[in-house]
XYZ file of C-alpha atoms in Angstrom:
641
model
C 0.044 0.271 -0.242
C 1.274 3.442 -1.097
C 0.383 5.564 2.250
C 1.542 9.479 3.392
C 1.340 9.771 6.984
C 2.787 12.684 8.923
C 4.053 10.166 11.596
C 6.669 9.031 9.013
C 8.276 11.905 9.299
C 9.445 11.580 12.366
C 11.560 8.593 12.046
C 14.587 10.721 11.392
C 16.528 13.531 9.619
C 15.176 13.804 6.271
C 12.082 11.147 6.958
C 9.347 12.653 4.778
C 5.863 11.906 4.845
C 5.436 9.285 2.288
C 5.992 5.402 2.680
C 4.955 1.508 1.241
C 3.599 -1.184 3.235
C 3.446 -4.396 2.682
C 2.494 -7.578 5.204
C 4.251 -10.727 4.048
C 2.047 -13.915 5.746
C 4.134 -17.111 5.964
C 2.076 -20.210 5.560
C 1.435 -20.386 9.375
C -0.337 -17.099 9.292
C 2.631 -15.192 11.484
C 3.466 -11.874 9.358
C 6.113 -9.564 9.253
C 5.491 -5.885 7.805
C 8.151 -4.254 5.254
C 8.184 -0.372 4.795
C 10.168 1.704 2.361
C 10.338 5.267 3.537
C 11.634 7.942 0.756
C 13.698 10.449 2.256
C 14.081 14.022 0.897
C 17.184 13.667 -1.019
C 15.816 10.927 -2.625
C 16.878 7.822 -0.734
C 14.823 5.230 0.238
C 15.471 3.196 3.894
C 14.018 -0.226 4.889
C 11.994 -0.098 8.169
C 11.073 -3.284 9.966
C 10.078 -4.714 13.573
C 11.809 -7.128 15.700
C 10.696 -8.548 19.183
C 9.214 -4.836 19.188
C 12.350 -2.933 18.320
C 12.099 -1.185 15.145
C 15.447 -0.919 13.147
C 16.112 0.647 9.624
C 18.384 -0.395 6.502
C 19.269 1.193 3.469
C 17.121 -0.727 0.584
C 19.989 -0.829 -1.644
C 21.927 -2.596 0.708
C 18.854 -5.511 1.104
C 18.991 -5.689 -2.465
C 22.682 -6.341 -2.773
C 22.111 -8.913 -0.633
C 19.494 -10.511 -2.030
C 21.084 -11.759 -5.041
C 25.274 -11.851 -6.864
C 23.313 -10.649 -10.008
C 21.984 -6.793 -8.516
C 24.457 -4.583 -9.491
C 24.085 -1.372 -10.370
C 22.471 -1.426 -13.668
C 20.790 -4.127 -12.842
C 19.061 -2.544 -9.895
C 18.430 0.613 -12.338
C 16.790 -1.149 -15.468
C 14.849 -2.795 -12.594
C 12.885 -0.038 -11.245
C 12.953 1.674 -13.960
C 12.989 -0.111 -17.345
C 13.768 0.881 -21.044
C 10.651 2.838 -21.446
C 10.760 5.299 -18.950
C 14.681 6.612 -19.112
C 12.565 9.645 -20.153
C 11.371 10.150 -16.443
C 14.055 12.563 -15.110
C 12.194 12.605 -11.895
C 12.831 8.317 -11.577
C 16.130 8.802 -13.167
C 17.965 10.851 -10.881
C 17.029 9.820 -8.358
C 17.848 6.308 -8.909
C 20.945 7.865 -9.522
C 20.806 9.412 -6.164
C 20.326 6.292 -4.788
C 22.556 4.356 -6.367
C 26.010 6.858 -5.496
C 24.151 7.328 -1.888
C 25.189 3.719 -0.897
C 28.301 4.145 -3.276
C 29.496 7.097 -0.812
C 28.105 5.228 2.120
C 29.329 1.774 2.032
C 32.266 2.214 -0.225
C 34.148 -1.164 1.305
C 31.175 -3.331 0.421
C 31.528 -4.412 -3.214
C 29.548 -7.919 -3.588
C 27.068 -10.133 -1.973
C 29.083 -12.217 0.085
C 30.669 -8.933 1.966
C 26.846 -7.067 3.180
C 25.732 -10.201 4.307
C 28.832 -10.487 6.460
C 28.253 -7.156 7.026
C 24.479 -7.303 7.955
C 25.562 -10.435 10.258
C 27.878 -8.687 12.268
C 25.268 -5.655 12.850
C 22.104 -8.051 13.815
C 23.918 -10.965 15.570
C 22.903 -9.940 18.949
C 19.652 -8.718 18.064
C 18.832 -12.030 16.341
C 20.185 -14.161 19.276
C 22.096 -16.149 17.012
C 24.492 -19.099 17.355
C 28.185 -18.858 17.929
C 28.804 -21.322 15.471
C 27.065 -19.524 13.042
C 29.411 -17.200 10.715
C 28.255 -13.095 10.017
C 27.189 -14.381 6.389
C 24.924 -17.475 7.480
C 23.472 -14.810 9.982
C 22.540 -11.906 7.575
C 20.935 -14.917 5.409
C 18.901 -15.295 8.703
C 18.257 -12.003 8.438
C 16.772 -11.635 4.791
C 14.688 -15.343 5.150
C 13.128 -14.304 8.531
C 12.283 -10.525 7.702
C 12.367 -9.694 3.885
C 8.887 -10.490 2.408
C 8.671 -13.819 4.083
C 5.538 -14.783 1.994
C 7.966 -15.420 -1.026
C 10.236 -17.613 1.350
C 10.731 -21.587 -0.580
C 8.559 -22.729 1.682
C 8.533 -26.826 2.330
C 5.086 -27.857 2.141
C 5.867 -30.636 4.714
C 8.102 -28.497 7.367
C 7.691 -25.193 6.659
C 11.498 -24.975 6.711
C 13.377 -22.372 4.643
C 15.451 -23.962 1.712
C 18.445 -22.008 2.752
C 20.410 -22.552 -0.550
C 17.777 -21.662 -3.310
C 18.651 -18.173 -4.583
C 15.477 -18.492 -6.790
C 13.341 -16.896 -3.461
C 15.748 -13.993 -3.229
C 15.271 -12.809 -7.119
C 11.592 -12.928 -6.185
C 11.983 -10.388 -3.493
C 14.245 -8.490 -5.267
C 11.791 -7.742 -7.805
C 8.913 -6.970 -5.854
C 11.407 -4.967 -3.764
C 12.255 -2.681 -7.274
C 8.423 -2.419 -7.940
C 7.912 -1.161 -4.305
C 10.514 2.126 -4.981
C 9.127 2.597 -8.609
C 5.178 2.718 -6.261
C 7.137 4.289 -3.765
C 8.312 7.208 -6.592
C 5.392 7.351 -8.300
C 3.451 8.485 -5.197
C 6.133 11.145 -4.203
C 5.919 12.471 -8.032
C 2.094 12.703 -7.952
C 1.175 10.057 -10.494
C -0.246 8.003 -8.179
C -2.406 8.536 -5.345
C -1.791 6.847 -1.770
C -3.810 3.862 -0.945
C -6.702 4.083 1.994
C -5.322 1.608 4.970
C -9.272 2.728 6.410
C -11.121 0.686 3.056
C -12.607 -2.372 2.828
C -10.400 -3.080 -0.495
C -7.189 -3.199 1.999
C -8.274 -5.071 4.611
C -8.177 -8.803 5.710
C -9.646 -10.471 9.212
C -7.595 -12.099 11.301
C -9.290 -15.693 12.598
C -9.403 -16.580 15.579
C -7.654 -19.618 14.950
C -4.790 -18.287 13.075
C -4.244 -16.158 16.069
C -4.276 -18.805 19.060
C -1.620 -20.992 16.546
C 0.057 -18.127 16.145
C 0.094 -17.334 20.474
C 0.668 -21.635 20.221
C 3.739 -21.311 17.714
C 5.688 -18.119 20.093
C 5.732 -20.166 23.337
C 6.488 -23.578 21.836
C 9.606 -21.422 20.234
C 9.629 -20.140 23.982
C 10.135 -23.288 25.297
C 13.112 -24.926 23.023
C 15.135 -21.762 23.117
C 15.270 -22.287 27.135
C 15.761 -26.099 26.694
C 18.363 -25.047 24.336
C 20.056 -23.065 26.889
C 19.773 -24.748 29.742
C 21.582 -27.704 27.393
C 24.454 -24.439 26.637
C 25.105 -24.016 29.964
C 25.525 -27.710 30.833
C 27.933 -27.464 28.324
C 29.619 -24.641 29.427
C 30.039 -25.275 33.034
C 31.345 -29.529 32.129
C 30.317 -30.613 35.499
C 27.503 -32.788 33.982
C 27.912 -34.587 30.945
C 25.777 -33.822 28.235
C 23.693 -36.879 26.713
C 21.156 -36.441 24.433
C 20.639 -40.064 24.309
C 20.310 -40.282 27.809
C 16.228 -40.345 29.529
C 17.896 -39.538 32.430
C 19.752 -36.050 31.462
C 16.708 -35.070 29.079
C 14.388 -35.692 31.899
C 16.427 -33.436 34.316
C 16.779 -30.735 31.632
C 12.749 -30.810 30.662
C 12.177 -30.267 34.157
C 14.044 -26.800 34.725
C 12.177 -25.587 32.370
C 9.281 -24.494 33.422
C 7.108 -24.117 30.091
C 3.102 -24.188 30.721
C 1.423 -23.574 26.895
C -1.526 -24.614 27.796
C -1.706 -22.364 30.834
C -1.086 -19.200 28.722
C -3.092 -19.883 25.819
C -5.949 -20.131 28.902
C -4.160 -16.882 30.265
C -4.974 -14.943 26.960
C -8.577 -16.342 26.124
C -9.792 -15.518 29.676
C -7.953 -11.878 30.212
C -7.584 -11.278 26.101
C -4.484 -9.993 27.138
C -1.470 -10.589 24.613
C 2.050 -11.575 26.385
C 4.411 -11.727 23.661
C 8.001 -10.356 23.272
C 7.302 -10.202 18.913
C 4.043 -8.471 19.292
C 3.043 -11.017 16.648
C 2.828 -8.259 14.361
C -0.098 -7.054 15.930
C -1.104 -3.490 16.583
C -2.823 -3.850 20.343
C -1.868 -6.098 23.130
C -5.222 -6.218 24.840
C -9.145 -6.477 24.072
C -8.823 -9.677 22.224
C -11.479 -11.501 23.745
C -15.174 -10.583 24.569
C -17.690 -12.384 26.743
C -20.335 -14.086 24.611
C -23.399 -12.484 26.299
C -26.592 -14.727 25.941
C -28.889 -11.809 26.641
C -31.095 -13.178 23.918
C -30.411 -15.400 20.877
C -29.670 -12.168 18.356
C -27.453 -11.075 21.391
C -25.075 -14.174 21.084
C -25.452 -14.443 16.909
C -24.164 -11.195 16.334
C -21.014 -12.034 18.472
C -19.747 -14.681 15.807
C -20.593 -11.755 13.019
C -18.799 -9.185 14.576
C -15.379 -7.559 13.441
C -13.209 -4.946 15.343
C -11.227 -2.585 13.756
C -9.059 -2.577 16.815
C -8.676 -1.593 20.102
C -5.697 0.829 19.001
C -7.869 2.952 16.495
C -10.555 3.212 19.801
C -7.978 5.597 21.143
C -7.589 7.928 17.950
C -9.037 11.226 18.131
C -10.364 11.091 14.578
C -12.857 9.769 12.977
C -11.437 8.855 9.803
C -11.058 5.275 10.853
C -14.964 5.006 11.701
C -16.703 6.500 7.873
C -18.476 4.017 6.252
C -17.074 4.058 2.846
C -18.626 2.800 -0.328
C -15.999 -0.005 -0.730
C -17.462 -1.755 2.202
C -20.617 -2.222 0.087
C -21.651 -5.850 0.662
C -19.166 -6.929 2.974
C -19.881 -5.087 6.365
C -23.202 -4.040 7.315
C -24.200 0.147 6.721
C -26.679 -0.100 9.777
C -25.444 -2.474 12.454
C -23.061 -0.953 14.410
C -23.440 0.271 17.899
C -23.710 3.687 19.176
C -20.711 4.971 21.210
C -17.326 4.507 21.418
C -17.598 1.596 19.238
C -19.426 3.014 16.770
C -17.939 2.875 13.002
C -14.972 0.267 14.482
C -17.173 -2.648 15.638
C -18.663 -3.516 12.199
C -20.716 -6.633 11.401
C -20.828 -8.965 8.272
C -23.050 -8.343 5.577
C -25.179 -11.786 5.534
C -24.005 -13.219 2.393
C -20.197 -12.083 3.309
C -18.071 -15.014 3.790
C -14.306 -15.639 4.848
C -11.919 -17.600 2.756
C -10.472 -20.139 5.250
C -7.581 -21.918 2.945
C -4.885 -20.857 0.519
C -5.839 -21.410 -2.942
C -3.387 -23.928 -5.237
C -2.285 -21.279 -7.959
C 0.825 -23.324 -9.306
C -0.990 -24.070 -12.745
C -2.056 -20.338 -13.099
C 1.254 -18.870 -13.996
C 1.492 -21.268 -17.223
C -2.029 -20.154 -18.144
C -1.270 -16.365 -18.046
C 1.834 -16.731 -19.656
C -0.782 -18.097 -22.717
C -3.204 -14.999 -22.575
C -0.155 -13.003 -23.243
C 1.792 -12.214 -20.375
C 5.547 -11.933 -20.780
C 7.604 -13.234 -17.847
C 9.499 -11.377 -15.513
C 12.786 -13.078 -16.275
C 12.556 -11.830 -20.196
C 10.698 -8.913 -19.403
C 12.911 -5.618 -20.186
C 9.489 -3.100 -20.875
C 8.961 -2.251 -17.520
C 7.217 1.701 -17.158
C 3.924 3.453 -16.806
C 2.543 1.743 -20.716
C 2.669 -1.754 -18.851
C 0.263 -3.479 -16.419
C 2.284 -5.278 -13.534
C 0.775 -9.031 -12.945
C 0.791 -10.681 -9.780
C -0.197 -13.244 -7.781
C -0.839 -13.595 -3.908
C 2.464 -10.886 -3.863
C 4.506 -12.421 -6.324
C 5.457 -10.840 -9.851
C 4.859 -12.867 -12.522
C 5.191 -10.552 -15.241
C 4.310 -7.731 -17.451
C 1.667 -6.812 -20.384
C 0.088 -3.862 -21.428
C -2.833 -2.334 -20.032
C -5.504 -3.162 -23.122
C -4.450 -6.824 -22.751
C -4.173 -7.059 -18.801
C -8.467 -6.347 -18.777
C -9.034 -8.495 -21.642
C -6.873 -11.466 -19.349
C -9.076 -10.027 -16.180
C -12.058 -10.967 -18.235
C -11.334 -14.253 -18.914
C -10.124 -15.133 -16.375
C -13.489 -14.775 -14.838
C -15.203 -16.019 -17.882
C -12.871 -19.493 -16.749
C -14.232 -19.210 -12.833
C -17.703 -18.626 -13.452
C -18.295 -21.826 -15.882
C -15.436 -23.743 -14.302
C -12.774 -23.815 -17.121
C -9.327 -25.009 -16.511
C -9.835 -25.253 -13.168
C -9.810 -21.811 -11.999
C -11.341 -21.995 -8.543
C -14.311 -19.937 -8.427
C -13.534 -18.121 -4.839
C -10.366 -16.619 -6.810
C -10.057 -12.608 -6.622
C -9.130 -11.116 -10.190
C -8.337 -7.355 -8.936
C -8.289 -5.566 -12.054
C -6.787 -1.911 -11.597
C -7.175 0.239 -14.758
C -5.286 2.927 -15.615
C -5.994 6.112 -14.796
C -4.534 9.893 -14.141
C -3.150 9.990 -10.607
C -5.055 7.705 -9.229
C -4.680 4.383 -7.442
C -1.696 2.053 -8.904
C -2.985 0.005 -11.722
C -2.133 -3.594 -12.523
C -3.652 -6.938 -12.263
C -3.195 -8.241 -8.816
C -5.108 -12.324 -7.779
C -5.487 -13.423 -4.704
C -6.477 -17.025 -3.523
C -4.949 -16.409 0.694
C -6.532 -16.923 3.733
C -8.954 -14.800 5.948
C -10.344 -12.604 2.767
C -14.080 -11.700 2.639
C -15.902 -13.216 -0.030
C -19.460 -12.738 -1.559
C -21.783 -13.867 -4.082
C -22.983 -12.057 -6.906
C -24.579 -13.139 -10.446
C -22.344 -13.066 -13.427
C -24.704 -12.264 -16.511
C -22.629 -13.434 -19.356
C -23.338 -16.654 -17.620
C -26.114 -16.520 -15.450
C -24.401 -18.169 -12.572
C -22.953 -17.238 -9.103
C -19.465 -15.552 -8.869
C -17.466 -15.229 -5.908
C -15.952 -12.000 -5.397
C -13.591 -9.830 -3.468
C -13.500 -6.606 -1.838
C -10.399 -5.569 -3.948
C -11.559 -6.082 -7.241
C -15.452 -4.868 -6.287
C -14.042 -1.401 -6.238
C -13.697 -1.800 -10.096
C -16.261 -3.278 -11.459
C -20.082 -2.306 -12.782
C -22.583 -4.186 -10.322
C -26.206 -3.424 -11.035
C -27.943 -3.495 -7.306
C -31.667 -4.788 -9.387
C -32.610 -5.830 -12.877
C -33.979 -2.993 -14.279
C -31.136 -1.056 -13.526
C -28.454 -3.489 -15.805
C -27.352 -1.049 -19.010
C -25.657 -3.498 -22.060
C -22.301 -3.310 -22.252
C -21.398 -1.544 -18.934
C -22.483 -3.691 -16.198
C -21.060 -7.367 -15.866
C -22.903 -8.652 -12.334
C -25.923 -7.987 -10.669
C -26.746 -8.643 -7.015
C -28.859 -11.847 -6.107
C -30.828 -9.330 -3.906
C -30.547 -5.483 -2.873
C -30.332 -6.811 1.100
C -27.355 -8.936 0.426
C -25.698 -5.292 1.759
C -27.745 -5.781 5.534
C -26.554 -8.241 8.539
C -28.226 -10.976 9.649
C -30.237 -9.163 12.652
C -30.455 -6.144 9.642
C -32.546 -7.985 7.673
C -34.938 -9.079 10.536
C -36.658 -5.565 10.234
C -39.552 -6.220 8.309
C -40.433 -3.142 5.663
C -36.962 -1.634 6.053
C -37.163 1.011 3.576
C -40.068 2.602 5.896
C -38.798 5.805 8.484
C -34.975 4.027 7.851
C -32.792 5.324 10.189
C -34.665 4.871 13.441
C -36.102 1.822 12.611
C -32.640 -0.130 10.929
C -30.349 1.250 12.965
C -32.548 1.251 16.589
C -33.634 -2.172 15.539
C -30.272 -3.969 15.389
C -28.817 -2.219 18.847
C -32.475 -2.413 20.839
C -33.174 -6.024 19.460
C -29.921 -7.553 21.358
C -30.758 -6.138 24.636
C -34.449 -7.188 24.658
C -35.625 -9.640 27.200
C -35.991 -13.027 24.889
C -35.017 -16.704 24.779
C -31.419 -16.739 25.845
C -31.083 -20.648 25.373
C -33.331 -23.899 25.412
C -31.224 -26.043 27.781
C -32.325 -23.241 30.396
C -32.345 -26.456 33.265
C -29.175 -27.374 32.699
C -27.486 -24.107 33.080
C -25.631 -22.103 35.804
C -24.888 -18.625 34.515
C -24.879 -15.860 36.920
C -28.003 -14.355 35.686
C -30.503 -15.013 32.580
C -33.362 -13.685 31.354
C -36.237 -15.380 29.652
C -39.911 -14.392 28.262
C -42.121 -16.148 28.878
C -44.702 -15.358 26.208
C -42.714 -15.370 22.836
C -44.516 -15.299 19.808
C -43.966 -15.520 16.105
C -43.756 -12.319 14.407
C -47.123 -11.332 12.073
C -45.076 -9.482 10.160
C -41.387 -11.169 9.110
C -38.909 -10.674 6.645
C -37.751 -13.549 4.369
C -34.540 -14.589 6.398
C -36.426 -15.026 9.766
C -37.998 -18.207 8.605
C -34.099 -19.330 6.812
C -32.592 -18.859 10.504
C -35.283 -20.439 12.141
C -35.552 -17.722 14.600
C -38.987 -18.820 15.666
C -36.935 -21.672 17.857
C -35.657 -18.426 19.817
C -38.708 -16.171 19.885
C -37.503 -12.614 21.226
C -40.802 -10.600 21.380
C -44.840 -10.593 21.901
C -46.745 -8.737 19.128
C -48.637 -5.934 20.212
C -51.087 -3.013 18.813
C -49.261 0.326 19.708
C -51.397 3.627 19.874
C -49.268 6.802 20.143
C -51.029 9.554 22.103
C -50.153 12.746 23.778
C -51.225 14.431 26.679
C -51.215 18.588 27.042
C -49.410 18.198 23.619
C -46.420 16.471 24.615
C -45.560 13.282 23.109
C -45.684 10.375 26.130
C -42.273 8.869 26.229
C -40.550 6.202 27.877
C -43.888 4.949 29.469
C -46.678 2.912 28.486
C -49.852 2.446 29.616
C -51.222 -1.294 28.981
C -54.652 -3.362 28.656
C -55.070 -4.848 31.923
C -56.622 -7.845 30.533
C -53.049 -8.368 27.742
C -51.328 -8.236 31.678
C -53.325 -10.689 32.665
C -53.009 -13.225 29.977
C -49.433 -12.706 30.281
C -48.597 -9.749 28.069
C -44.549 -9.267 28.450
C -44.446 -11.635 30.905
C -40.625 -12.945 31.462
C -38.168 -14.341 34.394
C -35.394 -13.847 35.633
C -32.760 -16.332 36.424
C -30.539 -15.766 39.192
C -27.466 -18.202 40.693
C -27.015 -17.362 44.474
C -24.104 -18.937 46.307
C -25.301 -20.790 49.813
C -22.828 -21.957 52.577
C -24.691 -24.098 54.405
C -21.256 -24.706 56.998
C -22.228 -20.875 57.902
C -25.608 -22.060 59.424
C -24.058 -24.590 61.653
C -21.116 -24.694 64.425
C -18.449 -27.053 64.169
C -18.971 -30.753 65.549
C -23.098 -30.209 65.339
C -24.781 -32.961 63.509
C -25.641 -32.251 59.468
C -29.441 -31.359 59.356
C -29.454 -29.406 56.058
C -28.655 -30.986 52.880
C -28.922 -29.977 49.340
C -31.449 -31.591 46.762
C -32.896 -34.195 49.238
C -35.925 -32.555 50.542
C -35.857 -34.578 54.058
C -33.288 -34.605 56.613
C -33.415 -38.633 56.908
C -31.500 -40.180 54.170
C -33.122 -43.026 52.574
C -30.562 -45.962 52.709
C -30.464 -46.693 48.492
C -29.307 -43.078 48.424
C -26.289 -43.475 50.401
C -25.114 -47.012 49.009
C -25.477 -45.270 45.629
C -23.686 -42.082 46.571
C-alpha cells in the first residue's frame, strides 16, 4: 500500500511522510511488515520490527544482499526499465540512490561482504548461535524479515531452503516494484491507498491467532531447553548426553513452560503477552464474553469484526467512516452507538471468509498463454505496462489493454468452471488512470479474505467477488438498472448488503434510520429466549421471556435462520397518544386484560451462593442437605452415592 502519514517524518532526519507498506504472511499466517520510507534526498530506507524494536536499513543494501546479479545496472533497469528513461524525476532519484550507497559503504563490493556486514550488525539482535558465521546470520535476517511470503517454504515442514536463490530473486523484483511505486507516489503520478477501506483489509481469524501464540510459546520453550543444555556444556560438571533419558528428563524438569495455561490466560483476559508482539497493533482487548441475553445478541457475537482497540483511542473519526468499498461485506446500519461506533461492524449476511490457501501454481502458465511476458524476459517496464501479481509474487508484465482482457477471460473461466480456475479466486484489475490507484492485475487466493456472491450476467451463474476487485467492477443492484455493455454483474437481492439482524426488520425501507439502526441494538438488548437448555445452565443471571410469539409480519430471513426456535418478543398494538401537547416518552399504558393474560411476562434466573456450613457450629450434626428434601437419607441413596 502507498501511504502518506505525517508520523513517517518523525523517524529521523530527512524522512518524509511518503511510504510503501507490505504485510507478508507465512503459511502459518504469522506475518512480518516491511515499510519503505522515502527520504527528502531521494534515498529509500527499509523499516522492519523485530521483538518490538524497529530497525532501518538502506534498501540498496538489502537488494545487493539478496542476489549477486543485483549490480547498479540491474537495479536501475529493474526499477526504471527501458521505456521510462525520459522520466527525469525517476532517473535522477535512482542515480542519487545508487551513488549514495557507494558513498556511504565504499568497502562493500559484493553479496558476501554485504551479508557479512548485516550478520555482524544483527548477530546480537537475532540471538544467533556462536557457531554461525556472519554470512549465515545475514542470510537468516533476509529469510526471517524480508518479504517472508516469497520464501521457498517446504510444504511438509515449513522449513526454508537456505541455498535456493530463486526466492531471493523474487524478493528483489518485488522490492524494485515497491521502490517504483514509492517514487510514483512522491511524484504525484498515483494516489495513496486508503488503509481504512475494506479494499485493503483482511480479517484476523481466531484460529490463526491461537496458532501464532502457540507457535511463539513453543519456540520460547525450545529456546529455554537450548539455553539449559548450553549452560551444562559451559560448566562442564554434568555430562551432556542426548541419548540419556535421565539427563533429558532433568533438562525438561528445569524448564518451566506451561503452554496451555498461557493460551488459557489469553482467552480469559484478552491480554497478549508476547516477546515479538506478533506483528499486531494491540496487546489487550482480544476477547469478549459471548453474552446470552437473547439469541440475537449471541448470534451477533459470531458475525462481528472489530478494527482494533488501537483505533478506539484515536481522536480522529476517519477510521469510523462508512466507505463505499464496504458494500456487501460490512453492514451499513449494524454498528453500536457510542465509543465503538464505526469500529465494531458486522458482516453482511452473505459475506464469508476464505479459510484455505488456493493452489495457484498452474495459473502462471495460463497467464503466459494469455499474453503475459514473464518477469525474467521482460525489459519493458514502465507506466505503459501493467504488472501482474499472484499473492504478492510478480509474474510478469503486459499492456494495460491486454490486462483487462486477461481479467475478463479469467473471470469467464472461473464462473464456467473451465481450466481449473477456483470460484473464490479474486481477480483485482486496476485500470490506468490520471493520478489514481497504481494500475495492475493483482490476483489473490490466500486466507482471511472477505468474499460474497453476485450474479455473473454473461453466464447467469454465481460469481464470488472480493473487496479489492469489487471497486473496479460494474455491479447493478436490481435487474432494471442493468445497462448493456456496462454492467457485468447484478446483486441476487438488494438486501444482501445488510447483516442478519438488519435483515430481520420488516418494511426496512420505511422510516429507515430509527427503525433499522435502533432495531439492530435494541433487538440485542431485549428480554427474549437465551437458550433451550435453561434447566442445565448455571449462568449468574439470565432473562427469559415466557410469552414469546412469532411475529405477525416478518422478513424472509426470519424463517431461513429458524428464529422461531428462539422467540424474541410479543405482538402488540401500539397507540401513540399525547397529553397536554407533549408526546408520552419512556412510558406505556398496558391493557389490564392483556397483562393478566401474560403480556410481556418474563422470568429472571439468578444464581445465589449459599454456604450451609455458615448455619451450624463445628461439631454439630448435619441437618441441612441440598437436593434431597428430607433430613433423613434413604439407605439406597447412601449406597448409590
